[in-house]
Amino acid sequence: MKGIIFNLVEEAVTARHGEDAWDQVLDRAGVTGAYTSLELYPDEELRALVASGAELLDTDPGELTRWLGHEALLGLAERYPHFFAPHASTRPFLLTLNDVIHPEVRKLHVNADPPDFGFDEGEGDALLLTYASRRRLCDLAVGMIDGAATHFRETSRLTHDVCMKDGAEACVLTVSFAPAHA
């Protein structure tokens, strides 16, 4: 996994819980925490950070991963505003993941292995997404979708209908968006 994700995780944890909490997460995970954005790090290291963070914060690892995804997406929006600027809302932004954003990620970060998304716009306002990744980090993806909604000042309603963690080849998510109330 690219170091930028680790950088965003560190920023989220330290912003919410402080540098001491991040140091404790690193100690419990048994990792150094010296991440550079362009380097590639073992996926197991992120899993160790999530496990130790969940234990330290007394929360469910999936819930923590979703929160980290939410915060990471907001961090990506700050770092790469050109990916977000052309879109007025979450839905059209998500529809660019495979065709615009992930190819650019691959250009910027050699050896990047972003997930694949499938989309079925169907009828009504619901968007059917499939998520496939060898990492099976669907909780991170769900958090990132929610973070995108926050970025675009919307709320998301998402159901996780089928999950790779239950043996499926891909996750199936149904999501809809509405303007956030002030």
Short mmCIF file of N, CA and C in Angstrom, two decimals, residues 4-180:
data_model
loop_
_atom_site.label_atom_id
_atom_site.label_comp_id
_atom_site.label_asym_id
_atom_site.label_seq_id
_atom_site.Cartn_x
_atom_site.Cartn_y
_atom_site.Cartn_z
N ILE A 4 1.22 7.26 1.17
CA ILE A 4 0.31 8.39 1.38
C ILE A 4 -0.88 7.99 2.25
N ILE A 5 -1.34 6.75 2.11
CA ILE A 5 -2.45 6.29 2.96
C ILE A 5 -2.00 6.27 4.42
N PHE A 6 -0.79 5.80 4.67
CA PHE A 6 -0.27 5.79 6.03
C PHE A 6 -0.12 7.21 6.56
N ASN A 7 0.33 8.13 5.71
CA ASN A 7 0.45 9.53 6.12
C ASN A 7 -0.90 10.11 6.51
N LEU A 8 -1.93 9.79 5.72
CA LEU A 8 -3.27 10.28 6.01
C LEU A 8 -3.83 9.67 7.29
N VAL A 9 -3.53 8.40 7.53
CA VAL A 9 -3.96 7.74 8.77
C VAL A 9 -3.29 8.43 9.96
N GLU A 10 -2.00 8.67 9.85
CA GLU A 10 -1.29 9.36 10.94
C GLU A 10 -1.90 10.73 11.21
N GLU A 11 -2.16 11.49 10.16
CA GLU A 11 -2.74 12.82 10.32
C GLU A 11 -4.10 12.75 11.00
N ALA A 12 -4.92 11.79 10.61
CA ALA A 12 -6.25 11.66 11.20
C ALA A 12 -6.16 11.32 12.68
N VAL A 13 -5.31 10.36 13.02
CA VAL A 13 -5.19 9.94 14.42
C VAL A 13 -4.63 11.07 15.28
N THR A 14 -3.57 11.74 14.81
CA THR A 14 -2.98 12.80 15.62
C THR A 14 -3.91 14.00 15.74
N ALA A 15 -4.65 14.33 14.69
CA ALA A 15 -5.58 15.45 14.76
C ALA A 15 -6.70 15.20 15.76
N ARG A 16 -7.18 13.97 15.82
CA ARG A 16 -8.31 13.66 16.71
C ARG A 16 -7.87 13.25 18.11
N HIS A 17 -6.76 12.50 18.19
CA HIS A 17 -6.38 11.91 19.48
C HIS A 17 -5.01 12.35 20.01
N GLY A 18 -4.24 13.07 19.21
CA GLY A 18 -2.95 13.58 19.65
C GLY A 18 -1.78 12.69 19.25
N GLU A 19 -0.59 13.27 19.31
CA GLU A 19 0.62 12.57 18.91
C GLU A 19 0.93 11.39 19.83
N ASP A 20 0.60 11.53 21.11
CA ASP A 20 0.86 10.42 22.04
C ASP A 20 0.05 9.19 21.65
N ALA A 21 -1.18 9.39 21.23
CA ALA A 21 -2.02 8.26 20.80
C ALA A 21 -1.40 7.59 19.58
N TRP A 22 -0.91 8.39 18.62
CA TRP A 22 -0.27 7.81 17.43
C TRP A 22 0.95 7.00 17.83
N ASP A 23 1.75 7.54 18.73
CA ASP A 23 2.93 6.80 19.20
C ASP A 23 2.54 5.48 19.86
N GLN A 24 1.46 5.50 20.62
CA GLN A 24 0.98 4.27 21.26
C GLN A 24 0.49 3.26 20.22
N VAL A 25 -0.19 3.75 19.19
CA VAL A 25 -0.66 2.86 18.12
C VAL A 25 0.55 2.21 17.45
N LEU A 26 1.57 3.00 17.15
CA LEU A 26 2.78 2.47 16.52
C LEU A 26 3.44 1.42 17.42
N ASP A 27 3.58 1.74 18.69
CA ASP A 27 4.21 0.80 19.63
C ASP A 27 3.44 -0.51 19.70
N ARG A 28 2.13 -0.42 19.85
CA ARG A 28 1.31 -1.62 19.95
C ARG A 28 1.35 -2.44 18.66
N ALA A 29 1.46 -1.75 17.52
CA ALA A 29 1.51 -2.45 16.22
C ALA A 29 2.89 -3.00 15.93
N GLY A 30 3.90 -2.52 16.65
CA GLY A 30 5.26 -2.99 16.44
C GLY A 30 5.86 -2.50 15.13
N VAL A 31 5.52 -1.26 14.75
CA VAL A 31 6.04 -0.68 13.51
C VAL A 31 6.72 0.65 13.83
N THR A 32 7.58 1.09 12.91
CA THR A 32 8.33 2.33 13.15
C THR A 32 7.51 3.58 12.88
N GLY A 33 6.65 3.54 11.87
CA GLY A 33 5.83 4.70 11.55
C GLY A 33 6.53 5.73 10.68
N ALA A 34 7.65 5.37 10.10
CA ALA A 34 8.37 6.29 9.21
C ALA A 34 7.91 6.02 7.78
N TYR A 35 6.87 6.74 7.34
CA TYR A 35 6.26 6.51 6.04
C TYR A 35 6.51 7.69 5.11
N THR A 36 6.92 7.40 3.90
CA THR A 36 7.01 8.43 2.88
C THR A 36 5.92 8.17 1.85
N SER A 37 5.36 9.21 1.33
CA SER A 37 4.15 9.09 0.52
C SER A 37 4.31 8.22 -0.72
N LEU A 38 5.48 8.19 -1.33
CA LEU A 38 5.65 7.46 -2.58
C LEU A 38 6.12 6.02 -2.40
N GLU A 39 6.52 5.66 -1.20
CA GLU A 39 6.98 4.30 -0.95
C GLU A 39 5.81 3.33 -0.84
N LEU A 40 6.11 2.07 -1.03
CA LEU A 40 5.13 1.00 -0.91
C LEU A 40 5.40 0.26 0.41
N TYR A 41 4.35 0.03 1.20
CA TYR A 41 4.47 -0.64 2.50
C TYR A 41 3.54 -1.85 2.52
N PRO A 42 3.89 -2.85 3.32
CA PRO A 42 3.05 -4.06 3.37
C PRO A 42 1.63 -3.75 3.87
N ASP A 43 0.65 -4.36 3.23
CA ASP A 43 -0.74 -4.18 3.64
C ASP A 43 -0.93 -4.59 5.10
N GLU A 44 -0.16 -5.59 5.53
CA GLU A 44 -0.28 -6.09 6.90
C GLU A 44 0.05 -5.00 7.92
N GLU A 45 0.88 -4.04 7.51
CA GLU A 45 1.24 -2.96 8.42
C GLU A 45 0.02 -2.07 8.70
N LEU A 46 -0.78 -1.80 7.68
CA LEU A 46 -1.99 -1.02 7.91
C LEU A 46 -2.96 -1.81 8.79
N ARG A 47 -3.08 -3.09 8.53
CA ARG A 47 -3.96 -3.93 9.36
C ARG A 47 -3.50 -3.93 10.82
N ALA A 48 -2.18 -3.96 11.05
CA ALA A 48 -1.64 -3.92 12.41
C ALA A 48 -1.95 -2.58 13.07
N LEU A 49 -1.85 -1.49 12.32
CA LEU A 49 -2.16 -0.18 12.86
C LEU A 49 -3.63 -0.08 13.23
N VAL A 50 -4.49 -0.61 12.38
CA VAL A 50 -5.93 -0.58 12.67
C VAL A 50 -6.24 -1.43 13.90
N ALA A 51 -5.66 -2.61 13.98
CA ALA A 51 -5.92 -3.49 15.12
C ALA A 51 -5.46 -2.84 16.42
N SER A 52 -4.26 -2.26 16.42
CA SER A 52 -3.76 -1.64 17.65
C SER A 52 -4.54 -0.37 17.97
N GLY A 53 -4.92 0.39 16.95
CA GLY A 53 -5.73 1.59 17.18
C GLY A 53 -7.10 1.26 17.73
N ALA A 54 -7.71 0.21 17.20
CA ALA A 54 -9.03 -0.19 17.69
C ALA A 54 -8.94 -0.64 19.14
N GLU A 55 -7.89 -1.35 19.46
CA GLU A 55 -7.71 -1.79 20.85
C GLU A 55 -7.48 -0.59 21.77
N LEU A 56 -6.61 0.31 21.36
CA LEU A 56 -6.30 1.49 22.17
C LEU A 56 -7.53 2.36 22.38
N LEU A 57 -8.31 2.54 21.32
CA LEU A 57 -9.48 3.43 21.38
C LEU A 57 -10.75 2.71 21.78
N ASP A 58 -10.64 1.41 22.04
CA ASP A 58 -11.77 0.58 22.46
C ASP A 58 -12.94 0.72 21.48
N THR A 59 -12.63 0.44 20.21
CA THR A 59 -13.64 0.52 19.17
C THR A 59 -13.50 -0.67 18.23
N ASP A 60 -14.48 -0.89 17.44
CA ASP A 60 -14.49 -1.97 16.45
C ASP A 60 -13.50 -1.63 15.32
N PRO A 61 -12.66 -2.59 14.89
CA PRO A 61 -11.72 -2.30 13.79
C PRO A 61 -12.40 -1.82 12.51
N GLY A 62 -13.55 -2.38 12.18
CA GLY A 62 -14.27 -1.93 10.98
C GLY A 62 -14.73 -0.50 11.11
N GLU A 63 -15.23 -0.15 12.29
CA GLU A 63 -15.67 1.23 12.53
C GLU A 63 -14.49 2.20 12.43
N LEU A 64 -13.37 1.81 13.02
CA LEU A 64 -12.17 2.65 12.94
C LEU A 64 -11.70 2.79 11.50
N THR A 65 -11.72 1.70 10.74
CA THR A 65 -11.29 1.75 9.34
C THR A 65 -12.20 2.65 8.52
N ARG A 66 -13.51 2.60 8.78
CA ARG A 66 -14.43 3.50 8.07
C ARG A 66 -14.12 4.96 8.41
N TRP A 67 -13.87 5.25 9.70
CA TRP A 67 -13.53 6.62 10.11
C TRP A 67 -12.23 7.06 9.43
N LEU A 68 -11.24 6.16 9.42
CA LEU A 68 -9.98 6.50 8.77
C LEU A 68 -10.18 6.77 7.28
N GLY A 69 -11.04 5.99 6.62
CA GLY A 69 -11.34 6.23 5.21
C GLY A 69 -11.97 7.59 4.99
N HIS A 70 -12.91 7.94 5.87
CA HIS A 70 -13.58 9.24 5.80
C HIS A 70 -12.54 10.36 5.89
N GLU A 71 -11.70 10.28 6.91
CA GLU A 71 -10.70 11.32 7.13
C GLU A 71 -9.64 11.32 6.03
N ALA A 72 -9.25 10.16 5.55
CA ALA A 72 -8.26 10.07 4.48
C ALA A 72 -8.78 10.74 3.20
N LEU A 73 -10.06 10.53 2.89
CA LEU A 73 -10.61 11.15 1.69
C LEU A 73 -10.57 12.67 1.82
N LEU A 74 -10.89 13.19 2.99
CA LEU A 74 -10.83 14.64 3.18
C LEU A 74 -9.39 15.14 3.02
N GLY A 75 -8.42 14.36 3.49
CA GLY A 75 -7.02 14.71 3.30
C GLY A 75 -6.61 14.67 1.83
N LEU A 76 -7.12 13.69 1.10
CA LEU A 76 -6.83 13.62 -0.34
C LEU A 76 -7.43 14.81 -1.07
N ALA A 77 -8.62 15.24 -0.66
CA ALA A 77 -9.26 16.40 -1.29
C ALA A 77 -8.42 17.66 -1.09
N GLU A 78 -7.76 17.77 0.06
CA GLU A 78 -6.87 18.91 0.29
C GLU A 78 -5.61 18.82 -0.57
N ARG A 79 -5.05 17.62 -0.68
CA ARG A 79 -3.80 17.43 -1.43
C ARG A 79 -4.00 17.48 -2.94
N TYR A 80 -5.12 16.96 -3.41
CA TYR A 80 -5.36 16.83 -4.85
C TYR A 80 -6.70 17.46 -5.24
N PRO A 81 -6.86 18.77 -5.04
CA PRO A 81 -8.15 19.41 -5.32
C PRO A 81 -8.57 19.30 -6.78
N HIS A 82 -7.61 19.12 -7.69
CA HIS A 82 -7.94 19.03 -9.12
C HIS A 82 -8.79 17.80 -9.45
N PHE A 83 -8.76 16.76 -8.60
CA PHE A 83 -9.62 15.61 -8.82
C PHE A 83 -11.07 15.91 -8.43
N PHE A 84 -11.26 16.84 -7.53
CA PHE A 84 -12.57 17.11 -6.97
C PHE A 84 -13.24 18.33 -7.61
N ALA A 85 -12.45 19.30 -8.02
CA ALA A 85 -12.97 20.57 -8.51
C ALA A 85 -13.96 20.46 -9.67
N PRO A 86 -13.78 19.51 -10.60
CA PRO A 86 -14.73 19.45 -11.72
C PRO A 86 -16.14 18.96 -11.35
N HIS A 87 -16.33 18.54 -10.11
CA HIS A 87 -17.60 17.91 -9.74
C HIS A 87 -18.36 18.74 -8.73
N ALA A 88 -19.67 18.78 -8.92
CA ALA A 88 -20.53 19.54 -8.02
C ALA A 88 -21.08 18.66 -6.89
N SER A 89 -20.96 17.34 -7.04
CA SER A 89 -21.52 16.45 -6.02
C SER A 89 -20.78 15.11 -6.01
N THR A 90 -21.13 14.28 -5.06
CA THR A 90 -20.43 13.03 -4.83
C THR A 90 -20.59 12.04 -5.98
N ARG A 91 -21.80 11.87 -6.44
CA ARG A 91 -22.09 10.85 -7.45
C ARG A 91 -21.20 10.99 -8.69
N PRO A 92 -21.16 12.16 -9.35
CA PRO A 92 -20.30 12.26 -10.54
C PRO A 92 -18.82 12.09 -10.20
N PHE A 93 -18.42 12.51 -9.00
CA PHE A 93 -17.04 12.28 -8.57
C PHE A 93 -16.72 10.79 -8.52
N LEU A 94 -17.59 10.01 -7.87
CA LEU A 94 -17.35 8.57 -7.77
C LEU A 94 -17.27 7.90 -9.13
N LEU A 95 -18.08 8.37 -10.05
CA LEU A 95 -18.11 7.77 -11.38
C LEU A 95 -16.80 7.97 -12.15
N THR A 96 -15.92 8.84 -11.65
CA THR A 96 -14.63 9.05 -12.32
C THR A 96 -13.50 8.19 -11.74
N LEU A 97 -13.77 7.42 -10.71
CA LEU A 97 -12.70 6.68 -10.03
C LEU A 97 -11.90 5.79 -10.97
N ASN A 98 -12.56 4.95 -11.74
CA ASN A 98 -11.85 4.01 -12.61
C ASN A 98 -11.25 4.66 -13.85
N ASP A 99 -11.93 5.66 -14.39
CA ASP A 99 -11.53 6.23 -15.68
C ASP A 99 -10.59 7.43 -15.58
N VAL A 100 -10.64 8.16 -14.47
CA VAL A 100 -9.83 9.37 -14.35
C VAL A 100 -8.90 9.28 -13.14
N ILE A 101 -9.46 9.07 -11.98
CA ILE A 101 -8.67 9.19 -10.75
C ILE A 101 -7.67 8.06 -10.59
N HIS A 102 -8.12 6.81 -10.67
CA HIS A 102 -7.18 5.71 -10.46
C HIS A 102 -6.09 5.62 -11.52
N PRO A 103 -6.36 5.92 -12.80
CA PRO A 103 -5.24 6.00 -13.75
C PRO A 103 -4.23 7.09 -13.39
N GLU A 104 -4.72 8.22 -12.88
CA GLU A 104 -3.81 9.28 -12.45
C GLU A 104 -3.01 8.85 -11.22
N VAL A 105 -3.66 8.13 -10.32
CA VAL A 105 -2.96 7.60 -9.14
C VAL A 105 -1.83 6.69 -9.60
N ARG A 106 -2.11 5.86 -10.58
CA ARG A 106 -1.08 4.95 -11.09
C ARG A 106 0.08 5.71 -11.74
N LYS A 107 -0.22 6.85 -12.36
CA LYS A 107 0.84 7.68 -12.94
C LYS A 107 1.69 8.33 -11.84
N LEU A 108 1.01 8.85 -10.83
CA LEU A 108 1.70 9.56 -9.75
C LEU A 108 2.47 8.61 -8.84
N HIS A 109 1.93 7.42 -8.64
CA HIS A 109 2.50 6.48 -7.67
C HIS A 109 2.75 5.14 -8.36
N VAL A 110 3.96 4.94 -8.81
CA VAL A 110 4.34 3.70 -9.47
C VAL A 110 4.03 2.53 -8.53
N ASN A 111 3.55 1.46 -9.08
CA ASN A 111 3.17 0.24 -8.33
C ASN A 111 1.92 0.40 -7.48
N ALA A 112 1.18 1.48 -7.63
CA ALA A 112 -0.07 1.62 -6.89
C ALA A 112 -1.04 0.54 -7.37
N ASP A 113 -1.85 0.07 -6.48
CA ASP A 113 -2.81 -0.99 -6.79
C ASP A 113 -4.18 -0.61 -6.23
N PRO A 114 -4.79 0.46 -6.80
CA PRO A 114 -6.09 0.89 -6.27
C PRO A 114 -7.18 -0.13 -6.59
N PRO A 115 -8.25 -0.10 -5.84
CA PRO A 115 -9.35 -1.03 -6.08
C PRO A 115 -10.06 -0.72 -7.39
N ASP A 116 -10.83 -1.70 -7.85
CA ASP A 116 -11.68 -1.50 -9.02
C ASP A 116 -13.11 -1.32 -8.56
N PHE A 117 -13.78 -0.36 -9.16
CA PHE A 117 -15.19 -0.12 -8.87
C PHE A 117 -16.01 -0.36 -10.12
N GLY A 118 -17.17 -0.91 -9.92
CA GLY A 118 -18.15 -1.04 -10.99
C GLY A 118 -19.35 -0.21 -10.60
N PHE A 119 -20.04 0.32 -11.59
CA PHE A 119 -21.17 1.20 -11.31
C PHE A 119 -22.37 0.80 -12.13
N ASP A 120 -23.53 0.84 -11.50
CA ASP A 120 -24.80 0.66 -12.19
C ASP A 120 -25.69 1.78 -11.68
N GLU A 121 -25.95 2.73 -12.56
CA GLU A 121 -26.74 3.88 -12.14
C GLU A 121 -28.21 3.55 -11.99
N GLY A 122 -28.67 2.48 -12.64
CA GLY A 122 -30.03 2.01 -12.45
C GLY A 122 -31.08 3.10 -12.51
N GLU A 123 -32.15 2.86 -11.77
CA GLU A 123 -33.25 3.81 -11.73
C GLU A 123 -33.26 4.53 -10.39
N GLY A 124 -33.86 5.71 -10.37
CA GLY A 124 -33.94 6.46 -9.13
C GLY A 124 -32.60 7.08 -8.77
N ASP A 125 -32.46 7.43 -7.49
CA ASP A 125 -31.24 8.12 -7.08
C ASP A 125 -30.17 7.19 -6.53
N ALA A 126 -30.47 5.90 -6.42
CA ALA A 126 -29.48 4.96 -5.87
C ALA A 126 -28.42 4.62 -6.91
N LEU A 127 -27.19 4.48 -6.42
CA LEU A 127 -26.07 4.07 -7.25
C LEU A 127 -25.59 2.73 -6.71
N LEU A 128 -25.55 1.73 -7.57
CA LEU A 128 -25.07 0.41 -7.19
C LEU A 128 -23.58 0.35 -7.53
N LEU A 129 -22.75 0.10 -6.52
CA LEU A 129 -21.31 0.03 -6.71
C LEU A 129 -20.83 -1.37 -6.40
N THR A 130 -19.88 -1.83 -7.18
CA THR A 130 -19.15 -3.04 -6.79
C THR A 130 -17.73 -2.59 -6.48
N TYR A 131 -17.16 -3.20 -5.46
CA TYR A 131 -15.80 -2.91 -5.01
C TYR A 131 -15.03 -4.21 -5.03
N ALA A 132 -13.90 -4.22 -5.73
CA ALA A 132 -13.05 -5.40 -5.76
C ALA A 132 -11.61 -4.97 -5.53
N SER A 133 -10.97 -5.64 -4.59
CA SER A 133 -9.58 -5.35 -4.28
C SER A 133 -8.99 -6.57 -3.60
N ARG A 134 -7.76 -6.88 -3.93
CA ARG A 134 -7.11 -8.00 -3.26
C ARG A 134 -6.94 -7.71 -1.77
N ARG A 135 -6.97 -6.45 -1.39
CA ARG A 135 -6.79 -6.06 0.02
C ARG A 135 -8.04 -6.28 0.87
N ARG A 136 -9.19 -6.31 0.22
CA ARG A 136 -10.47 -6.47 0.93
C ARG A 136 -10.67 -5.40 2.01
N LEU A 137 -10.35 -4.17 1.66
CA LEU A 137 -10.51 -3.05 2.58
C LEU A 137 -11.80 -2.28 2.28
N CYS A 138 -12.88 -3.02 2.20
CA CYS A 138 -14.16 -2.40 1.87
C CYS A 138 -14.58 -1.37 2.91
N ASP A 139 -14.21 -1.58 4.19
CA ASP A 139 -14.55 -0.58 5.21
C ASP A 139 -13.86 0.75 4.91
N LEU A 140 -12.63 0.70 4.41
CA LEU A 140 -11.93 1.92 4.03
C LEU A 140 -12.66 2.59 2.88
N ALA A 141 -13.09 1.80 1.90
CA ALA A 141 -13.82 2.35 0.75
C ALA A 141 -15.14 2.98 1.18
N VAL A 142 -15.85 2.32 2.08
CA VAL A 142 -17.12 2.87 2.59
C VAL A 142 -16.86 4.20 3.28
N GLY A 143 -15.81 4.26 4.09
CA GLY A 143 -15.46 5.51 4.76
C GLY A 143 -15.09 6.60 3.77
N MET A 144 -14.39 6.21 2.71
CA MET A 144 -14.01 7.20 1.70
C MET A 144 -15.23 7.72 0.94
N ILE A 145 -16.19 6.85 0.67
CA ILE A 145 -17.42 7.31 0.02
C ILE A 145 -18.13 8.31 0.92
N ASP A 146 -18.21 8.00 2.21
CA ASP A 146 -18.82 8.93 3.16
C ASP A 146 -18.02 10.23 3.24
N GLY A 147 -16.69 10.12 3.20
CA GLY A 147 -15.85 11.32 3.21
C GLY A 147 -16.07 12.18 1.97
N ALA A 148 -16.27 11.53 0.83
CA ALA A 148 -16.56 12.28 -0.39
C ALA A 148 -17.87 13.04 -0.23
N ALA A 149 -18.87 12.39 0.35
CA ALA A 149 -20.15 13.07 0.59
C ALA A 149 -19.93 14.28 1.50
N THR A 150 -19.15 14.11 2.54
CA THR A 150 -18.85 15.24 3.43
C THR A 150 -18.17 16.36 2.66
N HIS A 151 -17.20 16.01 1.83
CA HIS A 151 -16.49 17.01 1.04
C HIS A 151 -17.46 17.81 0.16
N PHE A 152 -18.42 17.13 -0.43
CA PHE A 152 -19.37 17.79 -1.32
C PHE A 152 -20.61 18.30 -0.59
N ARG A 153 -20.53 18.34 0.74
CA ARG A 153 -21.62 18.86 1.59
C ARG A 153 -22.92 18.10 1.36
N GLU A 154 -22.76 16.77 1.35
CA GLU A 154 -23.91 15.88 1.20
C GLU A 154 -23.88 14.85 2.33
N THR A 155 -24.98 14.14 2.48
CA THR A 155 -25.01 12.97 3.35
C THR A 155 -25.14 11.75 2.45
N SER A 156 -24.63 10.64 2.94
CA SER A 156 -24.74 9.42 2.15
C SER A 156 -25.58 8.41 2.92
N ARG A 157 -26.34 7.65 2.19
CA ARG A 157 -27.09 6.50 2.76
C ARG A 157 -26.56 5.28 2.01
N LEU A 158 -25.91 4.39 2.74
CA LEU A 158 -25.21 3.28 2.11
C LEU A 158 -25.59 1.97 2.77
N THR A 159 -25.83 0.97 1.93
CA THR A 159 -26.00 -0.40 2.43
C THR A 159 -24.90 -1.25 1.80
N HIS A 160 -24.39 -2.16 2.59
CA HIS A 160 -23.31 -3.06 2.16
C HIS A 160 -23.97 -4.42 1.95
N ASP A 161 -24.49 -4.63 0.75
CA ASP A 161 -25.36 -5.77 0.46
C ASP A 161 -24.63 -7.11 0.38
N VAL A 162 -23.42 -7.11 -0.18
CA VAL A 162 -22.60 -8.31 -0.34
C VAL A 162 -21.18 -7.91 0.02
N CYS A 163 -20.44 -8.81 0.71
CA CYS A 163 -19.10 -8.43 1.18
C CYS A 163 -18.04 -9.48 0.83
N MET A 164 -16.89 -8.99 0.39
CA MET A 164 -15.75 -9.86 0.10
C MET A 164 -15.28 -10.59 1.35
N LYS A 165 -15.44 -9.96 2.51
CA LYS A 165 -15.00 -10.60 3.75
C LYS A 165 -15.85 -11.82 4.11
N ASP A 166 -16.98 -11.95 3.42
CA ASP A 166 -17.84 -13.13 3.60
C ASP A 166 -17.64 -14.14 2.48
N GLY A 167 -16.61 -13.93 1.66
CA GLY A 167 -16.29 -14.88 0.60
C GLY A 167 -16.71 -14.47 -0.80
N ALA A 168 -17.39 -13.36 -0.95
CA ALA A 168 -17.80 -12.91 -2.28
C ALA A 168 -16.59 -12.42 -3.07
N GLU A 169 -16.69 -12.45 -4.39
CA GLU A 169 -15.61 -11.96 -5.24
C GLU A 169 -15.49 -10.44 -5.20
N ALA A 170 -16.59 -9.77 -4.91
CA ALA A 170 -16.61 -8.31 -4.83
C ALA A 170 -17.69 -7.89 -3.84
N CYS A 171 -17.52 -6.73 -3.27
CA CYS A 171 -18.55 -6.16 -2.42
C CYS A 171 -19.57 -5.47 -3.32
N VAL A 172 -20.80 -5.47 -2.87
CA VAL A 172 -21.86 -4.76 -3.57
C VAL A 172 -22.43 -3.75 -2.59
N LEU A 173 -22.39 -2.49 -2.98
CA LEU A 173 -22.85 -1.39 -2.14
C LEU A 173 -23.96 -0.64 -2.88
N THR A 174 -24.97 -0.25 -2.15
CA THR A 174 -26.00 0.61 -2.70
C THR A 174 -25.93 1.92 -1.95
N VAL A 175 -25.78 3.02 -2.68
CA VAL A 175 -25.57 4.31 -2.02
C VAL A 175 -26.40 5.38 -2.71
N SER A 176 -26.90 6.30 -1.90
CA SER A 176 -27.57 7.48 -2.44
C SER A 176 -27.10 8.68 -1.63
N PHE A 177 -27.25 9.85 -2.21
CA PHE A 177 -26.75 11.08 -1.61
C PHE A 177 -27.84 12.12 -1.57
N ALA A 178 -27.77 12.97 -0.55
CA ALA A 178 -28.70 14.07 -0.41
C ALA A 178 -27.93 15.27 0.14
N PRO A 179 -28.41 16.48 -0.16
CA PRO A 179 -27.73 17.65 0.41
C PRO A 179 -27.74 17.58 1.94
N ALA A 180 -26.62 17.95 2.54
CA ALA A 180 -26.53 17.99 4.01
C ALA A 180 -27.34 19.17 4.51
#
